[in-house]
Short mmCIF file of C-alpha atoms in Angstrom, two decimals:
data_model
loop_
_atom_site.label_atom_id
_atom_site.label_comp_id
_atom_site.label_asym_id
_atom_site.label_seq_id
_atom_site.Cartn_x
_atom_site.Cartn_y
_atom_site.Cartn_z
CA MET A 1 -73.13 -52.30 -22.26
CA ASN A 2 -70.09 -53.98 -21.21
CA ILE A 3 -68.48 -55.47 -19.09
CA GLU A 4 -65.90 -52.54 -18.39
CA GLN A 5 -69.09 -49.96 -17.82
CA VAL A 6 -69.81 -52.85 -14.69
CA ILE A 7 -65.86 -52.92 -13.70
CA ALA A 8 -66.85 -49.08 -13.36
CA SER A 9 -69.63 -48.35 -12.50
CA ILE A 10 -68.45 -51.14 -8.48
CA ARG A 11 -67.69 -48.25 -6.29
CA ASN A 12 -64.01 -49.51 -3.96
CA VAL A 13 -64.51 -48.65 -0.19
CA PRO A 14 -60.79 -48.86 1.08
CA ASP A 15 -60.62 -50.72 5.00
CA PHE A 16 -64.13 -52.27 4.45
CA PRO A 17 -64.61 -54.05 6.43
CA LYS A 18 -61.39 -54.44 8.46
CA PRO A 19 -58.25 -51.88 7.62
CA GLY A 20 -55.86 -53.22 5.00
CA ILE A 21 -59.58 -54.23 3.03
CA MET A 22 -60.05 -52.94 0.20
CA PHE A 23 -64.59 -53.65 -0.50
CA LYS A 24 -66.15 -54.31 -4.35
CA ASP A 25 -69.31 -52.18 -3.74
CA ILE A 26 -71.60 -54.21 -5.56
CA THR A 27 -74.98 -51.63 -4.82
CA THR A 28 -73.25 -48.97 -7.37
CA ALA A 29 -73.66 -51.32 -9.61
CA MET A 30 -77.27 -52.99 -9.02
CA LYS A 31 -79.52 -49.36 -8.64
CA ASP A 32 -78.23 -48.31 -12.03
CA PRO A 33 -80.88 -50.57 -14.31
CA GLU A 34 -79.29 -51.15 -16.88
CA ILE A 35 -76.24 -52.23 -16.17
CA LEU A 36 -78.37 -54.81 -13.89
CA LYS A 37 -80.01 -56.28 -16.66
CA PHE A 38 -76.92 -56.01 -18.73
CA ILE A 39 -75.36 -58.03 -16.04
CA VAL A 40 -78.70 -60.86 -15.28
CA ASP A 41 -78.63 -60.98 -19.10
CA GLU A 42 -74.99 -61.97 -19.32
CA LEU A 43 -75.53 -64.45 -17.04
CA TYR A 44 -78.69 -65.81 -18.28
CA GLU A 45 -77.38 -66.08 -21.00
CA TYR A 46 -74.33 -68.82 -19.73
CA TYR A 47 -76.93 -70.98 -17.26
CA LYS A 48 -79.93 -71.00 -19.26
CA ASP A 49 -78.89 -74.25 -21.05
CA LYS A 50 -77.75 -76.17 -18.06
CA GLY A 51 -81.48 -78.02 -16.82
CA ILE A 52 -81.17 -75.41 -13.70
CA THR A 53 -84.33 -76.62 -11.06
CA LYS A 54 -83.19 -74.89 -7.96
CA VAL A 55 -80.72 -71.40 -7.46
CA VAL A 56 -79.02 -71.36 -4.01
CA GLY A 57 -78.10 -67.69 -3.18
CA VAL A 58 -75.60 -67.09 -0.69
CA GLU A 59 -77.04 -64.66 2.46
CA SER A 60 -76.87 -61.77 1.17
CA ARG A 61 -76.30 -60.11 -1.60
CA GLY A 62 -75.90 -63.49 -3.06
CA PHE A 63 -79.82 -62.67 -2.68
CA VAL A 64 -79.82 -60.45 -4.81
CA LEU A 65 -79.16 -61.56 -9.22
CA GLY A 66 -79.80 -65.16 -7.14
CA SER A 67 -83.55 -64.73 -7.35
CA ILE A 68 -83.47 -62.73 -10.42
CA LEU A 69 -81.75 -65.63 -11.91
CA ALA A 70 -83.84 -68.76 -10.66
CA TYR A 71 -86.72 -66.52 -12.26
CA LYS A 72 -84.92 -66.07 -15.68
CA LEU A 73 -84.64 -70.05 -15.99
CA GLY A 74 -87.55 -71.17 -14.51
CA ALA A 75 -86.08 -72.44 -11.61
CA GLY A 76 -86.87 -72.87 -7.43
CA PHE A 77 -85.20 -70.02 -5.79
CA VAL A 78 -83.41 -70.86 -2.09
CA LEU A 79 -82.13 -68.69 0.94
CA LEU A 80 -78.25 -69.67 1.96
CA ARG A 81 -78.34 -68.27 5.38
CA LYS A 82 -76.22 -67.32 8.86
CA PRO A 83 -77.69 -69.07 12.05
CA GLY A 84 -80.61 -68.85 13.17
CA LYS A 85 -83.19 -67.63 10.26
CA LEU A 86 -84.43 -69.83 8.73
CA PRO A 87 -87.58 -71.43 10.85
CA ALA A 88 -87.60 -75.08 9.84
CA GLU A 89 -84.95 -78.13 9.87
CA THR A 90 -81.66 -77.40 8.60
CA PHE A 91 -78.36 -78.34 8.11
CA ARG A 92 -75.90 -75.91 9.64
CA LEU A 93 -72.24 -76.10 8.25
CA SER A 94 -69.12 -73.94 10.21
CA TYR A 95 -66.30 -72.16 8.70
CA ASP A 96 -63.60 -70.49 9.89
CA LEU A 97 -62.67 -66.83 8.47
CA GLU A 98 -59.14 -64.75 8.71
CA TYR A 99 -60.54 -63.37 11.68
CA GLY A 100 -63.08 -65.80 13.05
CA GLN A 101 -66.14 -68.31 12.38
CA ASP A 102 -68.96 -68.15 10.89
CA ALA A 103 -71.61 -71.22 9.64
CA LEU A 104 -74.72 -71.07 7.50
CA GLU A 105 -77.19 -72.87 7.05
CA ILE A 106 -80.10 -74.16 4.43
CA HIS A 107 -83.75 -76.37 4.83
CA LYS A 108 -82.97 -80.02 4.85
CA ASP A 109 -86.41 -79.52 2.49
CA ALA A 110 -84.05 -77.59 -0.18
CA ILE A 111 -82.68 -79.17 -2.78
CA LYS A 112 -84.54 -83.33 -4.75
CA ASP A 113 -82.68 -85.32 -5.58
CA GLY A 114 -81.37 -85.19 -9.06
CA ASP A 115 -81.43 -80.73 -8.67
CA ILE A 116 -79.40 -79.33 -10.90
CA VAL A 117 -78.22 -76.64 -8.69
CA LEU A 118 -76.83 -72.59 -9.01
CA LEU A 119 -75.48 -71.89 -6.16
CA HIS A 120 -74.62 -67.93 -6.49
CA ASP A 121 -72.72 -64.99 -4.40
CA ASP A 122 -71.13 -61.96 -5.43
CA LEU A 123 -67.46 -62.45 -4.57
CA LEU A 124 -64.83 -65.25 -4.41
CA ALA A 125 -62.60 -64.05 -1.93
CA THR A 126 -59.94 -66.70 -0.35
CA GLY A 127 -62.80 -69.80 -0.52
CA GLY A 128 -63.94 -69.96 2.75
CA SER A 129 -67.23 -69.64 2.67
CA ALA A 130 -68.31 -71.11 -0.62
CA ASN A 131 -66.25 -73.98 -0.23
CA ALA A 132 -68.54 -74.13 3.35
CA ALA A 133 -71.71 -73.08 0.54
CA ILE A 134 -70.38 -76.51 -1.55
CA GLN A 135 -69.98 -78.87 1.10
CA LEU A 136 -72.98 -77.51 2.56
CA LEU A 137 -74.57 -79.02 -0.39
CA ARG A 138 -73.36 -81.88 -0.33
CA ASN A 139 -75.85 -82.35 2.38
CA PHE A 140 -78.33 -83.52 -0.76
CA LYS A 141 -78.33 -85.21 -3.74
CA MET A 142 -78.14 -83.79 -6.43
CA GLN A 143 -77.62 -83.80 -10.62
CA ASP A 144 -74.98 -81.57 -10.67
CA LEU A 145 -73.63 -77.93 -8.72
CA TYR A 146 -72.76 -74.78 -10.53
CA VAL A 147 -70.83 -72.10 -8.93
CA SER A 148 -71.65 -68.35 -9.73
CA PHE A 149 -70.23 -65.89 -8.61
CA LEU A 150 -70.84 -62.20 -10.22
CA ILE A 151 -67.00 -60.39 -9.03
CA GLU A 152 -63.29 -62.99 -8.38
CA LEU A 153 -60.47 -61.52 -6.61
CA SER A 154 -58.48 -63.46 -8.29
CA PHE A 155 -55.06 -63.19 -6.61
CA LEU A 156 -56.58 -64.58 -4.45
CA ASN A 157 -56.88 -68.28 -5.14
CA GLY A 158 -60.62 -68.33 -4.05
CA LYS A 159 -61.58 -70.65 -6.93
CA GLU A 160 -58.59 -73.97 -5.37
CA LYS A 161 -60.87 -74.53 -2.42
CA LEU A 162 -63.68 -74.91 -5.07
CA LYS A 163 -63.47 -78.80 -5.64
CA GLY A 164 -65.88 -81.30 -7.46
CA VAL A 165 -68.18 -78.45 -8.79
CA THR A 166 -69.53 -79.33 -12.77
CA ASP A 167 -68.06 -75.78 -13.57
CA ILE A 168 -67.43 -72.05 -11.72
CA ASN A 169 -68.18 -69.25 -13.71
CA SER A 170 -66.81 -66.09 -12.78
CA PHE A 171 -68.34 -63.12 -14.47
CA ILE A 172 -65.78 -60.26 -13.12
CA GLN A 173 -61.65 -60.87 -12.72
CA PHE A 174 -60.10 -57.95 -10.11
#
């Protein structure tokens, strides 16, 4: 297994969710057990010595690899969700999208002082939602914050919006 096989397994869906967008569909990669294992093993190798105590997955596709990574790293898993989905008291942050507004929430007791956090999402495009997730995590007194993406659309320069993190890792770049 190699990175080229992973790239070949990702389906391109034109005009989704709106005209002009070429959507990178990871479901075709995730359903293949060998590809899923390869991705998880590679991400684990990258993060295994960082001392990660919490993995935060961004709704919803960040939950897939994020939860597996938390398990393999011996860390807790935290959900970063759309509004109204978490049952206890939350921090909330609204942010602008190209086509409107959205928001993310996290439980106020999700991260402890001194935690070393890995934020994981499936895709980095313009950086809007990732930046919002990072700003939301700033409500906590973390020791370090690492950020991981399965895919980065590097031509959109989303990384430039992400400041003050220990490390940003994109497994695949287009």
